[in-house]
PDB file of C-alpha atoms in Angstrom:
ATOM      1  CA  THR A   1     -28.018  -5.557 -14.913  1.00  0.00           C
ATOM      2  CA  VAL A   2     -25.296  -8.021 -14.017  1.00  0.00           C
ATOM      3  CA  GLU A   3     -23.214  -7.062 -11.028  1.00  0.00           C
ATOM      4  CA  GLY A   4     -19.787  -8.588 -10.777  1.00  0.00           C
ATOM      5  CA  GLY A   5     -19.891  -8.602  -6.962  1.00  0.00           C
ATOM      6  CA  LYS A   6     -16.326  -9.308  -5.976  1.00  0.00           C
ATOM      7  CA  LEU A   7     -15.333  -9.175  -9.633  1.00  0.00           C
ATOM      8  CA  GLY A   8     -15.908  -5.427  -9.639  1.00  0.00           C
ATOM      9  CA  VAL A   9     -17.623  -5.292 -13.071  1.00  0.00           C
ATOM     10  CA  VAL A  10     -21.142  -4.095 -13.917  1.00  0.00           C
ATOM     11  CA  VAL A  11     -22.634  -4.607 -17.411  1.00  0.00           C
ATOM     12  CA  GLU A  12     -25.860  -2.801 -18.397  1.00  0.00           C
ATOM     13  CA  PRO A  13     -27.794  -4.279 -20.074  1.00  0.00           C
ATOM     14  CA  SER A  14     -26.499  -7.788 -19.552  1.00  0.00           C
ATOM     15  CA  ASP A  15     -28.368  -9.239 -22.540  1.00  0.00           C
ATOM     16  CA  GLY A  16     -30.343  -8.152 -25.584  1.00  0.00           C
ATOM     17  CA  GLU A  17     -30.864  -8.549 -29.299  1.00  0.00           C
ATOM     18  CA  ILE A  18     -29.135  -6.820 -32.209  1.00  0.00           C
ATOM     19  CA  GLU A  19     -30.697  -6.544 -35.652  1.00  0.00           C
ATOM     20  CA  ALA A  20     -28.573  -7.494 -38.681  1.00  0.00           C
ATOM     21  CA  GLU A  21     -26.020  -4.784 -39.579  1.00  0.00           C
ATOM     22  CA  ALA A  22     -26.914  -2.837 -36.387  1.00  0.00           C
ATOM     23  CA  ASP A  23     -25.189  -2.173 -33.087  1.00  0.00           C
ATOM     24  CA  ALA A  24     -26.043  -2.091 -29.394  1.00  0.00           C
ATOM     25  CA  LYS A  25     -24.749   0.286 -26.731  1.00  0.00           C
ATOM     26  CA  ILE A  26     -23.610  -1.380 -23.526  1.00  0.00           C
ATOM     27  CA  ARG A  27     -22.439   0.406 -20.381  1.00  0.00           C
ATOM     28  CA  LEU A  28     -19.506  -1.155 -18.507  1.00  0.00           C
ATOM     29  CA  ALA A  29     -18.490  -0.030 -15.040  1.00  0.00           C
ATOM     30  CA  MET A  30     -15.584  -1.343 -12.983  1.00  0.00           C
ATOM     31  CA  ARG A  31     -14.697  -0.695  -9.389  1.00  0.00           C
ATOM     32  CA  GLY A  32     -11.424  -1.600  -7.741  1.00  0.00           C
ATOM     33  CA  ASP A  33     -11.191  -1.879  -3.966  1.00  0.00           C
ATOM     34  CA  VAL A  34      -7.407  -2.199  -3.705  1.00  0.00           C
ATOM     35  CA  PRO A  35      -4.579  -0.418  -5.563  1.00  0.00           C
ATOM     36  CA  GLY A  36      -3.179  -2.188  -8.600  1.00  0.00           C
ATOM     37  CA  THR A  37      -4.484  -3.414 -11.926  1.00  0.00           C
ATOM     38  CA  LEU A  38      -7.852  -5.166 -11.959  1.00  0.00           C
ATOM     39  CA  ARG A  39      -8.125  -7.466 -15.005  1.00  0.00           C
ATOM     40  CA  ARG A  40     -11.180  -9.424 -16.027  1.00  0.00           C
ATOM     41  CA  THR A  41     -12.516 -11.105 -19.163  1.00  0.00           C
ATOM     42  CA  LEU A  42     -16.126 -10.575 -20.125  1.00  0.00           C
ATOM     43  CA  ARG A  43     -17.711 -13.471 -21.998  1.00  0.00           C
ATOM     44  CA  PHE A  44     -20.659 -12.892 -24.318  1.00  0.00           C
ATOM     45  CA  ASP A  45     -22.717 -15.834 -25.561  1.00  0.00           C
ATOM     46  CA  VAL A  46     -23.846 -15.268 -29.150  1.00  0.00           C
ATOM     47  CA  SER A  47     -26.990 -17.142 -30.272  1.00  0.00           C
ATOM     48  CA  PRO A  48     -28.038 -18.940 -32.293  1.00  0.00           C
ATOM     49  CA  HIS A  49     -24.949 -20.960 -33.086  1.00  0.00           C
ATOM     50  CA  GLY A  50     -22.521 -18.042 -32.778  1.00  0.00           C
ATOM     51  CA  ARG A  51     -19.029 -18.032 -31.373  1.00  0.00           C
ATOM     52  CA  GLU A  52     -18.456 -16.857 -27.828  1.00  0.00           C
ATOM     53  CA  LEU A  53     -17.073 -13.319 -27.740  1.00  0.00           C
ATOM     54  CA  ARG A  54     -14.378 -12.658 -25.132  1.00  0.00           C
ATOM     55  CA  LEU A  55     -13.444  -9.130 -24.181  1.00  0.00           C
ATOM     56  CA  PRO A  56     -10.531  -8.433 -21.819  1.00  0.00           C
ATOM     57  CA  VAL A  57     -11.073  -5.382 -19.586  1.00  0.00           C
ATOM     58  CA  ALA A  58      -8.632  -3.689 -17.215  1.00  0.00           C
ATOM     59  CA  LEU A  59      -8.790  -0.923 -14.633  1.00  0.00           C
ATOM     60  CA  GLN A  60      -5.760   0.736 -13.063  1.00  0.00           C
ATOM     61  CA  VAL A  61      -6.683   1.472  -9.429  1.00  0.00           C
ATOM     62  CA  LEU A  62      -4.716   4.169  -7.637  1.00  0.00           C
ATOM     63  CA  GLY A  63      -4.503   4.333  -3.870  1.00  0.00           C
ATOM     64  CA  PRO A  64      -3.816   7.366  -1.693  1.00  0.00           C
ATOM     65  CA  HIS A  65      -0.698   9.362  -2.509  1.00  0.00           C
ATOM     66  CA  LEU A  66       1.141  10.911   0.452  1.00  0.00           C
ATOM     67  CA  VAL A  67       4.024  13.333   0.067  1.00  0.00           C
ATOM     68  CA  ALA A  68       6.436  14.428   2.802  1.00  0.00           C
ATOM     69  CA  SER A  69       7.180  18.161   3.111  1.00  0.00           C
ATOM     70  CA  SER A  70      10.874  17.331   2.899  1.00  0.00           C
ATOM     71  CA  ALA A  71      12.786  14.526   1.191  1.00  0.00           C
ATOM     72  CA  ARG A  72      15.130  14.400   4.190  1.00  0.00           C
ATOM     73  CA  VAL A  73      15.021  15.613   7.784  1.00  0.00           C
ATOM     74  CA  ASP A  74      18.209  17.072   9.267  1.00  0.00           C
ATOM     75  CA  PHE A  75      18.068  17.590  13.024  1.00  0.00           C
ATOM     76  CA  GLY A  76      21.277  19.650  12.982  1.00  0.00           C
ATOM     77  CA  LEU A  77      23.735  19.646  15.882  1.00  0.00           C
ATOM     78  CA  CYS A  78      22.443  18.239  19.113  1.00  0.00           C
ATOM     79  CA  PRO A  79      24.301  18.071  22.448  1.00  0.00           C
ATOM     80  CA  LEU A  80      24.938  14.547  23.687  1.00  0.00           C
ATOM     81  CA  GLY A  81      22.046  13.243  25.759  1.00  0.00           C
ATOM     82  CA  GLU A  82      19.571  15.890  24.595  1.00  0.00           C
ATOM     83  CA  ALA A  83      16.696  15.517  22.162  1.00  0.00           C
ATOM     84  CA  ALA A  84      16.225  17.523  18.979  1.00  0.00           C
ATOM     85  CA  THR A  85      12.946  18.166  17.184  1.00  0.00           C
ATOM     86  CA  ALA A  86      12.136  18.928  13.582  1.00  0.00           C
ATOM     87  CA  PRO A  87       8.839  19.591  11.800  1.00  0.00           C
ATOM     88  CA  LEU A  88       7.500  17.291   9.107  1.00  0.00           C
ATOM     89  CA  THR A  89       4.234  17.575   7.202  1.00  0.00           C
ATOM     90  CA  LEU A  90       2.567  14.733   5.324  1.00  0.00           C
ATOM     91  CA  THR A  91       0.176  15.855   2.570  1.00  0.00           C
ATOM     92  CA  ASN A  92      -2.425  13.611   0.982  1.00  0.00           C
ATOM     93  CA  GLU A  93      -2.476  14.680  -2.669  1.00  0.00           C
ATOM     94  CA  SER A  94      -5.225  12.249  -3.659  1.00  0.00           C
ATOM     95  CA  ASP A  95      -8.981  12.392  -3.391  1.00  0.00           C
ATOM     96  CA  THR A  96      -8.933   9.213  -1.286  1.00  0.00           C
ATOM     97  CA  GLU A  97      -8.646   9.271   2.500  1.00  0.00           C
ATOM     98  CA  ALA A  98      -5.383   7.776   3.741  1.00  0.00           C
ATOM     99  CA  ALA A  99      -4.407   6.155   7.031  1.00  0.00           C
ATOM    100  CA  TRP A 100      -0.721   6.083   7.945  1.00  0.00           C
ATOM    101  CA  MET A 101       1.483   4.759  10.722  1.00  0.00           C
ATOM    102  CA  LEU A 102       5.167   4.786  11.502  1.00  0.00           C
ATOM    103  CA  LEU A 103       6.899   1.491  10.837  1.00  0.00           C
ATOM    104  CA  PRO A 104       9.653   0.271  13.150  1.00  0.00           C
ATOM    105  CA  ALA A 105      13.249   0.823  12.100  1.00  0.00           C
ATOM    106  CA  ALA A 106      15.026  -2.166  10.684  1.00  0.00           C
ATOM    107  CA  THR A 107      16.919  -4.168  13.291  1.00  0.00           C
ATOM    108  CA  PRO A 108      20.483  -5.087  12.355  1.00  0.00           C
ATOM    109  CA  LYS A 109      20.260  -8.684  11.222  1.00  0.00           C
ATOM    110  CA  THR A 110      23.883  -9.715  10.997  1.00  0.00           C
ATOM    111  CA  LYS A 111      26.208 -10.238  13.936  1.00  0.00           C
ATOM    112  CA  GLU A 112      28.634  -7.770  12.324  1.00  0.00           C
ATOM    113  CA  ALA A 113      25.983  -5.028  12.215  1.00  0.00           C
ATOM    114  CA  GLN A 114      24.956  -5.699  15.833  1.00  0.00           C
ATOM    115  CA  ASP A 115      28.622  -5.609  16.887  1.00  0.00           C
ATOM    116  CA  ALA A 116      29.030  -2.258  15.058  1.00  0.00           C
ATOM    117  CA  VAL A 117      26.102  -0.786  17.030  1.00  0.00           C
ATOM    118  CA  ARG A 118      27.665  -1.984  20.304  1.00  0.00           C
ATOM    119  CA  ALA A 119      31.109  -0.608  19.337  1.00  0.00           C
ATOM    120  CA  GLN A 120      29.622   2.782  18.478  1.00  0.00           C
ATOM    121  CA  ALA A 121      27.805   2.953  21.823  1.00  0.00           C
ATOM    122  CA  GLU A 122      30.977   2.019  23.717  1.00  0.00           C
ATOM    123  CA  ALA A 123      33.046   4.606  21.778  1.00  0.00           C
ATOM    124  CA  LEU A 124      30.547   7.276  22.821  1.00  0.00           C
ATOM    125  CA  GLY A 125      30.671   6.100  26.441  1.00  0.00           C
ATOM    126  CA  ARG A 126      27.044   5.020  26.318  1.00  0.00           C
ATOM    127  CA  GLU A 127      25.448   1.833  27.465  1.00  0.00           C
ATOM    128  CA  THR A 128      25.152  -0.826  24.841  1.00  0.00           C
ATOM    129  CA  PRO A 129      21.605  -0.643  23.476  1.00  0.00           C
ATOM    130  CA  PRO A 130      19.450  -3.515  24.677  1.00  0.00           C
ATOM    131  CA  ALA A 131      18.788  -6.290  22.215  1.00  0.00           C
ATOM    132  CA  PRO A 132      15.486  -5.657  20.493  1.00  0.00           C
ATOM    133  CA  THR A 133      12.519  -7.766  21.491  1.00  0.00           C
ATOM    134  CA  VAL A 134      10.050  -8.954  18.875  1.00  0.00           C
ATOM    135  CA  ASP A 135       6.434  -9.082  19.996  1.00  0.00           C
ATOM    136  CA  GLU A 136       3.672 -11.285  18.621  1.00  0.00           C
ATOM    137  CA  LEU A 137       3.029  -8.819  15.781  1.00  0.00           C
ATOM    138  CA  GLY A 138       6.651  -8.919  14.692  1.00  0.00           C
ATOM    139  CA  TRP A 139       7.451  -5.400  15.926  1.00  0.00           C
ATOM    140  CA  ALA A 140      10.979  -4.892  17.230  1.00  0.00           C
ATOM    141  CA  TRP A 141      11.249  -2.654  20.271  1.00  0.00           C
ATOM    142  CA  SER A 142      13.632  -1.792  23.085  1.00  0.00           C
ATOM    143  CA  SER A 143      12.968  -0.838  26.671  1.00  0.00           C
ATOM    144  CA  SER A 144      10.981   2.349  27.289  1.00  0.00           C
ATOM    145  CA  SER A 145      13.786   3.684  29.521  1.00  0.00           C
ATOM    146  CA  ASP A 146      15.792   4.326  26.336  1.00  0.00           C
ATOM    147  CA  LEU A 147      12.966   6.505  25.058  1.00  0.00           C
ATOM    148  CA  ASP A 148      12.503   8.259  28.413  1.00  0.00           C
ATOM    149  CA  SER A 149      16.162   9.279  28.554  1.00  0.00           C
ATOM    150  CA  ALA A 150      15.899  10.875  25.075  1.00  0.00           C
ATOM    151  CA  SER A 151      13.177  13.330  26.089  1.00  0.00           C
TER     152      SER A 151
END
């Protein structure tokens, strides 16, 4: 048995002899640890004085597949200054356990987009949202008082 270790390929048996005009059964197993296509080339040495045989192998590795219960969430009408809630269900449709986390919303990158956010807040008679702060992990966040006032 030859184990590919990090290559993710197992060949059993890894060597042998074949009589003239005969064949040999070999078992190949591949394991992928990350989603995507795993491609390898197996090389067989043929003796005596034979040509090397190269055999490309590929494995398509699928990761977890999550589906949201709704393609869009509509909170409906909400009085100014109050919070609205809406249900959402995430379903893992794969046979692989999945971990998930909410990613931060994109921060407006252009001065024009930041000015538009400020103008909207002023038109609604609200305070201008604080400029986002980026922590050492690259997460953008605002003060917790903004979140407290929404609950």
